[in-house]
């Protein structure tokens, strides 16, 4: 059977997983793909990336939930805190977060309703609306950041070197895809 050595390394040596090893559905799908279609590295990688995204999203959401934040709202607060005056034009926020104007409007609406951010007129450009971090927003951001740091943003089982390697590889992929 093609690829059985690689599959057994991942705990899949036959159609039925060994009772003492967990069944890895992605490894099994990769094995079947190799046998029936051909090389499976890209399929296995994308399936792993998609699954890891779900795992990380769930971990981050779990950390942020007690603070009444979603990752999108948390990310917006972080971005505001990184700006030199704790405020940014709404259009710039949308561009930097790579969000459609409707999405950034909805995020800012929720932050404003919760008292975490406020809309302000731009001091020199009447066409521009600034979004500013409020003191309550700063406090909520600090507490939420402590929570996500406690769980290392959901990254379990990887050391700092592995996290750096993962970032290098993902950045390389993003660059090749024209993300920046």
mmCIF file of C-alpha atoms in Angstrom:
data_model
loop_
_atom_site.group_PDB
_atom_site.id
_atom_site.type_symbol
_atom_site.label_atom_id
_atom_site.label_comp_id
_atom_site.label_asym_id
_atom_site.label_seq_id
_atom_site.Cartn_x
_atom_site.Cartn_y
_atom_site.Cartn_z
ATOM 1 C CA UNK A 1 0.000 0.000 0.000
ATOM 2 C CA UNK A 2 1.571 3.332 -1.117
ATOM 3 C CA UNK A 3 2.656 5.684 1.632
ATOM 4 C CA UNK A 4 2.060 3.210 4.445
ATOM 5 C CA UNK A 5 5.300 4.140 6.214
ATOM 6 C CA UNK A 6 4.355 7.826 6.297
ATOM 7 C CA UNK A 7 0.823 6.958 7.306
ATOM 8 C CA UNK A 8 1.938 4.685 10.124
ATOM 9 C CA UNK A 9 4.149 7.469 11.471
ATOM 10 C CA UNK A 10 0.953 9.473 11.872
ATOM 11 C CA UNK A 11 -0.847 6.594 13.536
ATOM 12 C CA UNK A 12 -2.677 5.273 10.475
ATOM 13 C CA UNK A 13 -1.497 1.865 9.310
ATOM 14 C CA UNK A 14 -4.772 0.457 8.024
ATOM 15 C CA UNK A 15 -8.397 1.365 7.429
ATOM 16 C CA UNK A 16 -9.005 1.035 11.172
ATOM 17 C CA UNK A 17 -6.888 2.959 13.663
ATOM 18 C CA UNK A 18 -5.028 1.056 16.324
ATOM 19 C CA UNK A 19 -6.939 1.108 19.636
ATOM 20 C CA UNK A 20 -3.934 2.656 21.401
ATOM 21 C CA UNK A 21 -3.420 5.453 18.842
ATOM 22 C CA UNK A 22 -5.920 8.178 17.953
ATOM 23 C CA UNK A 23 -7.407 8.170 14.468
ATOM 24 C CA UNK A 24 -6.193 11.090 12.340
ATOM 25 C CA UNK A 25 -8.829 11.691 9.691
ATOM 26 C CA UNK A 26 -6.606 14.081 7.730
ATOM 27 C CA UNK A 27 -3.733 11.588 7.573
ATOM 28 C CA UNK A 28 -6.169 8.893 6.447
ATOM 29 C CA UNK A 29 -7.658 11.149 3.765
ATOM 30 C CA UNK A 30 -4.137 11.948 2.572
ATOM 31 C CA UNK A 31 -3.302 8.253 2.377
ATOM 32 C CA UNK A 32 -6.416 7.510 0.321
ATOM 33 C CA UNK A 33 -5.740 10.547 -1.882
ATOM 34 C CA UNK A 34 -2.212 9.253 -2.617
ATOM 35 C CA UNK A 35 -3.526 5.793 -3.441
ATOM 36 C CA UNK A 36 -6.386 6.935 -5.683
ATOM 37 C CA UNK A 37 -5.414 10.328 -7.093
ATOM 38 C CA UNK A 38 -1.710 11.004 -6.655
ATOM 39 C CA UNK A 39 0.559 13.268 -4.631
ATOM 40 C CA UNK A 40 -1.252 14.525 -1.553
ATOM 41 C CA UNK A 41 1.099 17.040 0.064
ATOM 42 C CA UNK A 42 -0.925 20.110 -0.968
ATOM 43 C CA UNK A 43 -4.259 18.495 -0.075
ATOM 44 C CA UNK A 44 -2.936 17.370 3.301
ATOM 45 C CA UNK A 45 -1.385 20.778 4.011
ATOM 46 C CA UNK A 46 -4.507 22.766 3.136
ATOM 47 C CA UNK A 47 -6.726 20.416 5.122
ATOM 48 C CA UNK A 48 -4.414 20.739 8.139
ATOM 49 C CA UNK A 49 -4.330 24.545 7.799
ATOM 50 C CA UNK A 50 -8.128 24.730 7.612
ATOM 51 C CA UNK A 51 -8.528 22.450 10.636
ATOM 52 C CA UNK A 52 -5.891 24.311 12.659
ATOM 53 C CA UNK A 53 -7.686 27.580 11.832
ATOM 54 C CA UNK A 54 -10.863 26.120 13.358
ATOM 55 C CA UNK A 55 -8.969 24.982 16.464
ATOM 56 C CA UNK A 56 -7.232 28.346 16.936
ATOM 57 C CA UNK A 57 -10.444 30.287 16.309
ATOM 58 C CA UNK A 58 -12.254 28.228 18.951
ATOM 59 C CA UNK A 59 -9.446 28.761 21.484
ATOM 60 C CA UNK A 60 -9.274 32.513 20.883
ATOM 61 C CA UNK A 61 -13.078 32.842 20.960
ATOM 62 C CA UNK A 62 -13.145 30.941 24.263
ATOM 63 C CA UNK A 63 -10.543 33.349 25.704
ATOM 64 C CA UNK A 64 -12.367 36.447 24.466
ATOM 65 C CA UNK A 65 -15.943 35.396 25.280
ATOM 66 C CA UNK A 66 -15.768 36.383 28.998
ATOM 67 C CA UNK A 67 -14.735 39.864 27.839
ATOM 68 C CA UNK A 68 -17.680 40.205 25.455
ATOM 69 C CA UNK A 69 -15.409 40.353 22.422
ATOM 70 C CA UNK A 70 -15.109 38.533 19.138
ATOM 71 C CA UNK A 71 -11.718 38.225 17.469
ATOM 72 C CA UNK A 72 -12.728 40.881 14.917
ATOM 73 C CA UNK A 73 -13.580 43.382 17.658
ATOM 74 C CA UNK A 74 -10.472 42.431 19.649
ATOM 75 C CA UNK A 75 -8.306 42.921 16.559
ATOM 76 C CA UNK A 76 -9.875 46.358 15.994
ATOM 77 C CA UNK A 77 -9.120 47.377 19.596
ATOM 78 C CA UNK A 78 -5.530 46.163 19.226
ATOM 79 C CA UNK A 79 -5.139 48.177 16.036
ATOM 80 C CA UNK A 80 -6.475 51.318 17.712
ATOM 81 C CA UNK A 81 -4.095 50.808 20.644
ATOM 82 C CA UNK A 82 -1.155 50.511 18.231
ATOM 83 C CA UNK A 83 -1.891 53.895 16.650
ATOM 84 C CA UNK A 84 -0.014 56.897 17.987
ATOM 85 C CA UNK A 85 -3.179 58.633 19.247
ATOM 86 C CA UNK A 86 -5.369 55.600 20.001
ATOM 87 C CA UNK A 87 -7.455 56.537 16.960
ATOM 88 C CA UNK A 88 -7.564 55.873 13.242
ATOM 89 C CA UNK A 89 -9.714 56.883 10.302
ATOM 90 C CA UNK A 90 -12.393 54.244 9.831
ATOM 91 C CA UNK A 91 -11.346 53.695 6.204
ATOM 92 C CA UNK A 92 -7.744 52.995 7.261
ATOM 93 C CA UNK A 93 -8.944 50.522 9.896
ATOM 94 C CA UNK A 94 -10.894 48.639 7.236
ATOM 95 C CA UNK A 95 -7.916 48.564 4.878
ATOM 96 C CA UNK A 96 -5.470 47.386 7.525
ATOM 97 C CA UNK A 97 -7.845 44.719 8.819
ATOM 98 C CA UNK A 98 -8.643 43.782 5.203
ATOM 99 C CA UNK A 99 -12.366 44.189 5.780
ATOM 100 C CA UNK A 100 -15.193 45.428 3.583
ATOM 101 C CA UNK A 101 -16.480 48.871 4.647
ATOM 102 C CA UNK A 102 -19.760 47.312 5.814
ATOM 103 C CA UNK A 103 -17.886 44.891 8.076
ATOM 104 C CA UNK A 104 -15.731 47.573 9.687
ATOM 105 C CA UNK A 105 -18.863 49.701 10.193
ATOM 106 C CA UNK A 106 -20.550 46.804 12.011
ATOM 107 C CA UNK A 107 -17.476 46.207 14.189
ATOM 108 C CA UNK A 108 -17.234 49.888 15.115
ATOM 109 C CA UNK A 109 -20.999 50.007 15.783
ATOM 110 C CA UNK A 110 -20.628 47.188 18.338
ATOM 111 C CA UNK A 111 -17.514 48.675 19.935
ATOM 112 C CA UNK A 112 -19.267 52.023 20.216
ATOM 113 C CA UNK A 113 -22.451 50.458 21.636
ATOM 114 C CA UNK A 114 -20.314 48.741 24.285
ATOM 115 C CA UNK A 115 -18.496 51.998 25.114
ATOM 116 C CA UNK A 116 -15.142 50.610 23.944
ATOM 117 C CA UNK A 117 -14.625 53.023 21.052
ATOM 118 C CA UNK A 118 -16.158 56.230 19.812
ATOM 119 C CA UNK A 119 -16.527 57.948 16.473
ATOM 120 C CA UNK A 120 -15.033 61.427 16.291
ATOM 121 C CA UNK A 121 -14.869 63.989 13.510
ATOM 122 C CA UNK A 122 -11.450 64.305 11.903
ATOM 123 C CA UNK A 123 -9.921 67.641 12.975
ATOM 124 C CA UNK A 124 -8.949 68.694 9.435
ATOM 125 C CA UNK A 125 -10.964 66.525 7.022
ATOM 126 C CA UNK A 126 -14.749 66.738 7.338
ATOM 127 C CA UNK A 127 -15.147 63.690 5.063
ATOM 128 C CA UNK A 128 -13.275 61.427 7.480
ATOM 129 C CA UNK A 129 -14.524 59.806 10.655
ATOM 130 C CA UNK A 130 -12.024 58.759 13.287
ATOM 131 C CA UNK A 131 -12.517 55.784 15.567
ATOM 132 C CA UNK A 132 -10.956 56.325 18.987
ATOM 133 C CA UNK A 133 -10.249 53.875 21.784
ATOM 134 C CA UNK A 134 -12.031 54.847 25.014
ATOM 135 C CA UNK A 135 -10.628 54.284 28.519
ATOM 136 C CA UNK A 136 -13.128 51.410 28.883
ATOM 137 C CA UNK A 137 -11.892 50.008 25.591
ATOM 138 C CA UNK A 138 -8.290 50.188 26.798
ATOM 139 C CA UNK A 139 -9.213 48.380 30.045
ATOM 140 C CA UNK A 140 -11.185 45.671 28.203
ATOM 141 C CA UNK A 141 -8.341 45.236 25.717
ATOM 142 C CA UNK A 142 -5.818 44.806 28.539
ATOM 143 C CA UNK A 143 -7.960 42.172 30.269
ATOM 144 C CA UNK A 144 -8.725 40.326 27.016
ATOM 145 C CA UNK A 145 -5.058 40.334 26.027
ATOM 146 C CA UNK A 146 -4.158 38.739 29.354
ATOM 147 C CA UNK A 147 -6.675 35.979 28.613
ATOM 148 C CA UNK A 148 -5.444 35.193 25.103
ATOM 149 C CA UNK A 149 -1.842 35.256 26.287
ATOM 150 C CA UNK A 150 -2.664 32.702 28.998
ATOM 151 C CA UNK A 151 -3.698 30.294 26.242
ATOM 152 C CA UNK A 152 -0.916 31.424 23.871
ATOM 153 C CA UNK A 153 -3.636 32.244 21.308
ATOM 154 C CA UNK A 154 -4.484 28.538 21.182
ATOM 155 C CA UNK A 155 -1.055 27.390 20.032
ATOM 156 C CA UNK A 156 -0.451 24.258 22.064
ATOM 157 C CA UNK A 157 2.419 21.860 21.605
ATOM 158 C CA UNK A 158 4.695 24.251 19.696
ATOM 159 C CA UNK A 159 7.782 25.911 21.120
ATOM 160 C CA UNK A 160 8.917 29.426 20.169
ATOM 161 C CA UNK A 161 11.229 28.159 17.429
ATOM 162 C CA UNK A 162 8.412 26.155 15.863
ATOM 163 C CA UNK A 163 6.076 29.155 16.073
ATOM 164 C CA UNK A 164 8.699 31.300 14.334
ATOM 165 C CA UNK A 165 9.137 28.668 11.606
ATOM 166 C CA UNK A 166 5.368 28.469 11.153
ATOM 167 C CA UNK A 167 5.212 32.257 10.799
ATOM 168 C CA UNK A 168 8.050 32.253 8.254
ATOM 169 C CA UNK A 169 6.303 29.597 6.161
ATOM 170 C CA UNK A 170 2.898 31.285 6.340
ATOM 171 C CA UNK A 171 4.441 34.661 5.465
ATOM 172 C CA UNK A 172 6.185 33.071 2.475
ATOM 173 C CA UNK A 173 2.863 31.634 1.303
ATOM 174 C CA UNK A 174 1.040 34.944 1.809
ATOM 175 C CA UNK A 175 3.720 36.818 -0.137
ATOM 176 C CA UNK A 176 3.642 34.312 -3.014
ATOM 177 C CA UNK A 177 -0.155 34.681 -3.139
ATOM 178 C CA UNK A 178 0.168 38.477 -3.434
ATOM 179 C CA UNK A 179 -1.179 39.265 0.032
ATOM 180 C CA UNK A 180 1.431 42.018 0.343
#
